[in-house]
PDB file of C-alpha atoms in Angstrom:
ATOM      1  CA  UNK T1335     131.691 167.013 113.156  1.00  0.00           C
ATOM      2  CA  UNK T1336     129.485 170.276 113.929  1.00  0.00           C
ATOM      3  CA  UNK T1337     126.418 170.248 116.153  1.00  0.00           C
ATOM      4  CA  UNK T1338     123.956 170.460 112.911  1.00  0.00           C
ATOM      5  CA  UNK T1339     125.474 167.263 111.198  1.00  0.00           C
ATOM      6  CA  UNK T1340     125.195 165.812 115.296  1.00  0.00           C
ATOM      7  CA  UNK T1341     121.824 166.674 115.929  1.00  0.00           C
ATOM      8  CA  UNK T1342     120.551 165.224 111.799  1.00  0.00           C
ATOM      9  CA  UNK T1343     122.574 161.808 112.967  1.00  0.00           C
ATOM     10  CA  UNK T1344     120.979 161.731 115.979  1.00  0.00           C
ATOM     11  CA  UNK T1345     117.590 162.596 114.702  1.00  0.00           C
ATOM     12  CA  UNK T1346     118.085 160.051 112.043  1.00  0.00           C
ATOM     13  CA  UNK T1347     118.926 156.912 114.087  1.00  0.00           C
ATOM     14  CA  UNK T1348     116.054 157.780 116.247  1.00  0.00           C
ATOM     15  CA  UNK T1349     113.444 158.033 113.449  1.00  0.00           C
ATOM     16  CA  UNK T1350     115.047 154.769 112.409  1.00  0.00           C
ATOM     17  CA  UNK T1351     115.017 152.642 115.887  1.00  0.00           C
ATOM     18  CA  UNK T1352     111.218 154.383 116.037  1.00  0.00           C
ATOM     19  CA  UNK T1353     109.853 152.996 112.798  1.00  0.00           C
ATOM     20  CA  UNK T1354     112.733 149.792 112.402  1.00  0.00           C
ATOM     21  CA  UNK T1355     111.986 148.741 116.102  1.00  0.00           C
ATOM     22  CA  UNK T1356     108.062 147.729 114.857  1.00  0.00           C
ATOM     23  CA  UNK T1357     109.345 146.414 111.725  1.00  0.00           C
ATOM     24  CA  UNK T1358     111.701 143.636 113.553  1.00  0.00           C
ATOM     25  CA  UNK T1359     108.995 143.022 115.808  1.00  0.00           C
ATOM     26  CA  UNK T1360     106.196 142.583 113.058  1.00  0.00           C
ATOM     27  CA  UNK T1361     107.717 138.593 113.097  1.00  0.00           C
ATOM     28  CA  UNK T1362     106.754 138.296 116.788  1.00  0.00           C
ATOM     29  CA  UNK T1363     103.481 138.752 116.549  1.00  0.00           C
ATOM     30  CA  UNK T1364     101.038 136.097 116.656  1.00  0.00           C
ATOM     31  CA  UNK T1365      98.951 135.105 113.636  1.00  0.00           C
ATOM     32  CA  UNK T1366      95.635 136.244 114.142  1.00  0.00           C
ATOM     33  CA  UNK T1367      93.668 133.310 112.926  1.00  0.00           C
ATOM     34  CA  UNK T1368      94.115 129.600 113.691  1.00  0.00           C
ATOM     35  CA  UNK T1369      94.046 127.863 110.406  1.00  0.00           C
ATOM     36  CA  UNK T1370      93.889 124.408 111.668  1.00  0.00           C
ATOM     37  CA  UNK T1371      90.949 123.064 114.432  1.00  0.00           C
ATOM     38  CA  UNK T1372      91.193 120.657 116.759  1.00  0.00           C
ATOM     39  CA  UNK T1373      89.093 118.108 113.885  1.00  0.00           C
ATOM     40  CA  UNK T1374      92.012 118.939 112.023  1.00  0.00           C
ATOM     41  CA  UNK T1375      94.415 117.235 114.720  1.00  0.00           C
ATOM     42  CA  UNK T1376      91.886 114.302 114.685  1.00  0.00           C
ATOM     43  CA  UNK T1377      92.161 113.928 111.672  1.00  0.00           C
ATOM     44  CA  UNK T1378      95.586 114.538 111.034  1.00  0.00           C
ATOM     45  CA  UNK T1379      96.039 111.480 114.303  1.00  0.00           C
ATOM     46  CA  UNK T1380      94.110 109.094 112.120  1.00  0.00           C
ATOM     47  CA  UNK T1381      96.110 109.713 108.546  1.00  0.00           C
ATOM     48  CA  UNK T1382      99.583 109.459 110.899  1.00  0.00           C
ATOM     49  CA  UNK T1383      98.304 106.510 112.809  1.00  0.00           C
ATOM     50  CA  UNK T1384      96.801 104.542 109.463  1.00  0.00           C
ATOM     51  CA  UNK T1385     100.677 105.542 108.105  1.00  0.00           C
ATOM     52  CA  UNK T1386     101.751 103.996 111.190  1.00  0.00           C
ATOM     53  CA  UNK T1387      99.353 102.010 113.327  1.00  0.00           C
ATOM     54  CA  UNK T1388     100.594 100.933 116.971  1.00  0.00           C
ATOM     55  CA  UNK T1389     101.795  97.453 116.935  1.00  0.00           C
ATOM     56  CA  UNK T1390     104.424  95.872 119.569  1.00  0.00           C
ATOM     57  CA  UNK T1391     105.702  99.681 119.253  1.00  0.00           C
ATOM     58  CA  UNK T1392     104.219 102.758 119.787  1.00  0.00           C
ATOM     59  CA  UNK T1393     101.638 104.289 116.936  1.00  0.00           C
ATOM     60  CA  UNK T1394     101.241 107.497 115.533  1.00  0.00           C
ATOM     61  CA  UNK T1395      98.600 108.160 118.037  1.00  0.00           C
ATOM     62  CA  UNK T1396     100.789 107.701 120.612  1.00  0.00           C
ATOM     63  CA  UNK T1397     103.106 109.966 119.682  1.00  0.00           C
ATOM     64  CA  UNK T1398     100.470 113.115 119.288  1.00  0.00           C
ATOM     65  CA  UNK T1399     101.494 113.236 115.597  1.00  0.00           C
ATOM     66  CA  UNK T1400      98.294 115.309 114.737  1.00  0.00           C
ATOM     67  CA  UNK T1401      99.191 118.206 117.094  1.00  0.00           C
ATOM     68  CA  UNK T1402     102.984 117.811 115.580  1.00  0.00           C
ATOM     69  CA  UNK T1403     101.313 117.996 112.192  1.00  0.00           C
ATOM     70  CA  UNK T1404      99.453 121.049 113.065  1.00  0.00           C
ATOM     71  CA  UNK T1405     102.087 122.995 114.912  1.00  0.00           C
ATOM     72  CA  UNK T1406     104.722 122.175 112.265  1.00  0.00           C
ATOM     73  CA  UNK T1407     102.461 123.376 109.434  1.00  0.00           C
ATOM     74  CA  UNK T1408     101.010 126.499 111.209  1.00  0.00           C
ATOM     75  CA  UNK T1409     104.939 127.698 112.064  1.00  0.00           C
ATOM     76  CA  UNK T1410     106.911 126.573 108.988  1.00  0.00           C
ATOM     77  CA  UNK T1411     104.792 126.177 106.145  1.00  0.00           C
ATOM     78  CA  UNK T1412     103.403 129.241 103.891  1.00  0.00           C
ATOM     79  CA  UNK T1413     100.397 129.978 102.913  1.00  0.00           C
ATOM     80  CA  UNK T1414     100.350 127.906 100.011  1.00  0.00           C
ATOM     81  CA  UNK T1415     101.386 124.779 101.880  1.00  0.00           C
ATOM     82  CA  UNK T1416      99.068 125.551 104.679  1.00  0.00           C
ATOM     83  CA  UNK T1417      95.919 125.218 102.221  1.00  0.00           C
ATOM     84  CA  UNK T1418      97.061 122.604 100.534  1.00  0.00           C
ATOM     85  CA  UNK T1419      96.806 120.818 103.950  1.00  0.00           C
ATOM     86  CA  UNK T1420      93.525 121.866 104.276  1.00  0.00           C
ATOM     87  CA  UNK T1421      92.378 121.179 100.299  1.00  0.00           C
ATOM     88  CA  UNK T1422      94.003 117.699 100.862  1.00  0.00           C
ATOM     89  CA  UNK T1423      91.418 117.043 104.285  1.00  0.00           C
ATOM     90  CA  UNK T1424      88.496 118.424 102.309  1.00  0.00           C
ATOM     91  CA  UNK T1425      89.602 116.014  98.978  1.00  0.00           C
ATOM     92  CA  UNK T1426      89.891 113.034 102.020  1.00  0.00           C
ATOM     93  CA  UNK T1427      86.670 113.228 103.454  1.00  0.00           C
ATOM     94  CA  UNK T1428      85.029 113.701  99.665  1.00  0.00           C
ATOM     95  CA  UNK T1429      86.516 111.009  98.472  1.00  0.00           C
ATOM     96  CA  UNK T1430      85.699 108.497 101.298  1.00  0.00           C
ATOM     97  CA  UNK T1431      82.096 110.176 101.711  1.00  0.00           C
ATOM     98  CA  UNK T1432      81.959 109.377  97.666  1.00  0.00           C
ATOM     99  CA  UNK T1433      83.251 105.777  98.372  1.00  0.00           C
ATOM    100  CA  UNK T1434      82.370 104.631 101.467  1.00  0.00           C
ATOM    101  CA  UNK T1435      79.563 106.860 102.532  1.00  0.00           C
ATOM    102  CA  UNK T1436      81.694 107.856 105.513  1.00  0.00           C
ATOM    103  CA  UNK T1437      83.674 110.661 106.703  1.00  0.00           C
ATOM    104  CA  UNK T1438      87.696 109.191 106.784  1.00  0.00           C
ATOM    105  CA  UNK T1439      87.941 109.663 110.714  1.00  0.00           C
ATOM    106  CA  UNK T1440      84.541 106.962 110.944  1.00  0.00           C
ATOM    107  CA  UNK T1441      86.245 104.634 108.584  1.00  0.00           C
ATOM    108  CA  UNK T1442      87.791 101.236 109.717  1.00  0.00           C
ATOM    109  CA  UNK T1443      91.232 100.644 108.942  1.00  0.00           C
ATOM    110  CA  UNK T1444      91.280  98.890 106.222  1.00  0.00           C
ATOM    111  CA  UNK T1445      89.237 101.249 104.870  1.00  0.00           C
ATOM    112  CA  UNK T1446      91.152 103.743 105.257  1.00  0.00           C
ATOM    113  CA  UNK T1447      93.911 102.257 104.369  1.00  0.00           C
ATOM    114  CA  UNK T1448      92.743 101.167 100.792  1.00  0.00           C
ATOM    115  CA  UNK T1449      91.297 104.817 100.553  1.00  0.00           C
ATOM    116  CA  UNK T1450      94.985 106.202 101.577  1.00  0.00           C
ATOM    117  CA  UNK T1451      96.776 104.023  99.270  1.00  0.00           C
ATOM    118  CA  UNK T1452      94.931 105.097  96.591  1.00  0.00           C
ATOM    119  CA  UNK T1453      95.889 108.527  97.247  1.00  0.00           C
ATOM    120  CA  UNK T1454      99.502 107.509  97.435  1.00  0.00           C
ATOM    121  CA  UNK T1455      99.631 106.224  94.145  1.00  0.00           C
ATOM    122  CA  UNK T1456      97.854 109.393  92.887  1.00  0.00           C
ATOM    123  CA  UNK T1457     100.314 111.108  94.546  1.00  0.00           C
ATOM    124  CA  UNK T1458     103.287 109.157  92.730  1.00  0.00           C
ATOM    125  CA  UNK T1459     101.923 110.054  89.361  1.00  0.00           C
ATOM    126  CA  UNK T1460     101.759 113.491  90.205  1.00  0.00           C
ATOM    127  CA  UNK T1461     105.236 113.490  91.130  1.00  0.00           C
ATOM    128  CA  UNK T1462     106.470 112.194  88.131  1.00  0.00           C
ATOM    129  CA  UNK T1463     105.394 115.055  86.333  1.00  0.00           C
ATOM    130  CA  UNK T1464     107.619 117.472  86.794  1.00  0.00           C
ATOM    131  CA  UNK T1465     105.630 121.280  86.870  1.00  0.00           C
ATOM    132  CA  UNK T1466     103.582 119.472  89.211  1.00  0.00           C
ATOM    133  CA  UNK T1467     102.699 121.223  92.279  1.00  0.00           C
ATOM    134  CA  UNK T1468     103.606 119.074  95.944  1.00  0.00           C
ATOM    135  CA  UNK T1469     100.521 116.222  96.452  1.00  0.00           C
ATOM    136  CA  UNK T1470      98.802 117.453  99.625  1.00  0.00           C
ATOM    137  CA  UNK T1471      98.893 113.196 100.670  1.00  0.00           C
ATOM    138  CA  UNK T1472     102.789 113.884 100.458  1.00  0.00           C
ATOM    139  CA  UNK T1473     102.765 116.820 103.259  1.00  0.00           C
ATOM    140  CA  UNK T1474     100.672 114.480 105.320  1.00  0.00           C
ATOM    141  CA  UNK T1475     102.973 111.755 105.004  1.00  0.00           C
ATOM    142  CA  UNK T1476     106.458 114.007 105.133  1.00  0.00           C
ATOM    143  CA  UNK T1477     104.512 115.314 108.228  1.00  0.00           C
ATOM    144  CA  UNK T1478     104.121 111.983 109.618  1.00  0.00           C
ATOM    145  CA  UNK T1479     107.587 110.742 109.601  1.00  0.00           C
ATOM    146  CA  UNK T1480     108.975 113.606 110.878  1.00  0.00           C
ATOM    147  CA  UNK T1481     106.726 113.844 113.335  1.00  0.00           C
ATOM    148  CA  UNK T1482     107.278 110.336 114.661  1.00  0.00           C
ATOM    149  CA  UNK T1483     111.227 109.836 114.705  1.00  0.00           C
ATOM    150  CA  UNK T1484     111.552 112.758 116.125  1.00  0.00           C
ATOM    151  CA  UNK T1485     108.873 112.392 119.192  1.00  0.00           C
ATOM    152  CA  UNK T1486     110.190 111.035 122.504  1.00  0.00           C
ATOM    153  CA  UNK T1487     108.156 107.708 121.246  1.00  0.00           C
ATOM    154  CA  UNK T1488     109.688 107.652 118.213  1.00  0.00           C
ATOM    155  CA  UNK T1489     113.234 107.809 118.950  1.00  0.00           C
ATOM    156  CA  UNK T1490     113.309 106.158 122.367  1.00  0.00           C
ATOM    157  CA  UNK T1491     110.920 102.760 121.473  1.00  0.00           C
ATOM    158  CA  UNK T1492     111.464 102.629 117.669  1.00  0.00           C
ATOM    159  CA  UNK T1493     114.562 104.137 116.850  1.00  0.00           C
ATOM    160  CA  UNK T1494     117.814 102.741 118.695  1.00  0.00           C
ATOM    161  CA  UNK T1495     118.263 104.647 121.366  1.00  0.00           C
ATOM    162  CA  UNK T1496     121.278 105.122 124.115  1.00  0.00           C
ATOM    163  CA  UNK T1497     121.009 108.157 126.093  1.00  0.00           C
ATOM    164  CA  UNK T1498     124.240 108.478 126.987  1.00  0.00           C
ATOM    165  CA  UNK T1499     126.674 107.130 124.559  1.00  0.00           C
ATOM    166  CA  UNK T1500     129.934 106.663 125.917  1.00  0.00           C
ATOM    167  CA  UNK T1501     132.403 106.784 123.494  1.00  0.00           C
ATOM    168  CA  UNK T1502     132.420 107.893 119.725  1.00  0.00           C
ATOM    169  CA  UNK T1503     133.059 105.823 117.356  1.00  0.00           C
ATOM    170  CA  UNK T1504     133.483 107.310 113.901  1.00  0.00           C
ATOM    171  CA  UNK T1505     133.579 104.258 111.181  1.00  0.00           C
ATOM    172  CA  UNK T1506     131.525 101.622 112.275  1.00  0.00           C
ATOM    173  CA  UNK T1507     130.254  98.967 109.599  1.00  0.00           C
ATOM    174  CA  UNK T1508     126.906  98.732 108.876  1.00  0.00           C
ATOM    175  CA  UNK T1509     125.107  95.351 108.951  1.00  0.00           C
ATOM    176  CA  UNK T1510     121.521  96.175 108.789  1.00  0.00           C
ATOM    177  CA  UNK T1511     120.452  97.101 112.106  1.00  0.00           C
ATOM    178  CA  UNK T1512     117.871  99.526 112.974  1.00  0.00           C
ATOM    179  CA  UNK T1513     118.548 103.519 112.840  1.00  0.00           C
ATOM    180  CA  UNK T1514     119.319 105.336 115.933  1.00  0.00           C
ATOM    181  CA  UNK T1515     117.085 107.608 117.576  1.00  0.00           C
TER     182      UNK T1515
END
């Protein structure tokens, strides 16, 4: 290799760690605009905890579902998701202002639980057709779920849960117990 071809390589990977290094970086940066507020988390609590109210066991609530909800959506949705999110609060409130004269968070549960199911079943038909786009009530409730099994309340009071297992056992029969954690 001669010095010329040496110094274009060199001058090459330079300009290319110069302008590459702030195009790997460009995924590092934080977003510069909260989508979701903390009424959104509230909100978010009260669809989780209607989804799954506390009983003998923890509740949504309990487990901080609405934060999980928010977090999850902010980092791993896309933009498409994240407003259907948000179109699916604003249809929420609507519809229970329209019904009940009440924004959904001042609802009582059975209220909002006749509102939700509703929703659900709305949902379901919109499911069954199939260039449907994804029911913002099934985001919420996807949300949810995953949200709660996987939260240290979750997994430790509702699923099964041994922390340290002992041995493996590979083909055990199943008679109906509860999942583990």
């Amino acid at each position: 290799m001669d010095r010329r071809e040496l110094i274009k390589t060199i001058a090459v990977l330079t300009g290319a760690a110069f302008v590459g290094g702030d195009l790997f970086l460009s995924g590092c940066r934080e977003q510069n605009k909260a989508l979701f507020s903390q009424e959104d988390i509230a909100f978010f609590d009260e669809v989780a905890e209607t989804i799954i109210p506390r009983t003998d066991t923890p509740g949504a609530k309990d487990a901080e579902v609405g934060k999980f909800m928010v977090l999850y959506a902010s980092d791993c949705y896309d933009i498409a998701q994240q407003q259907t999110l948000q179109q699916g609060i604003t249809q929420i409130n609507n519809t229970a202002k329209k019904k009940f004269r009440r924004a959904f968070v001042q609802l009582t549960t059975a209220q909002k639980l006749s509102l939700l199911t509703d929703i659900q079943e709305e949902a379901r038909r919109q499911k069954a057709r199939k260039d449907a786009p994804v029911h913002y009530f099934t985001l919420m409730k996807q949300l949810t779920l995953l949200g709660f099994f996987t939260s240290e309340a979750g997994a430790t009071q509702v699923l099964r849960h041994l922390p340290v297992p002992g041995t493996y056992h590979g083909c055990v029969d199943y008679n109906g117990e509860t999942a583990w954690g």
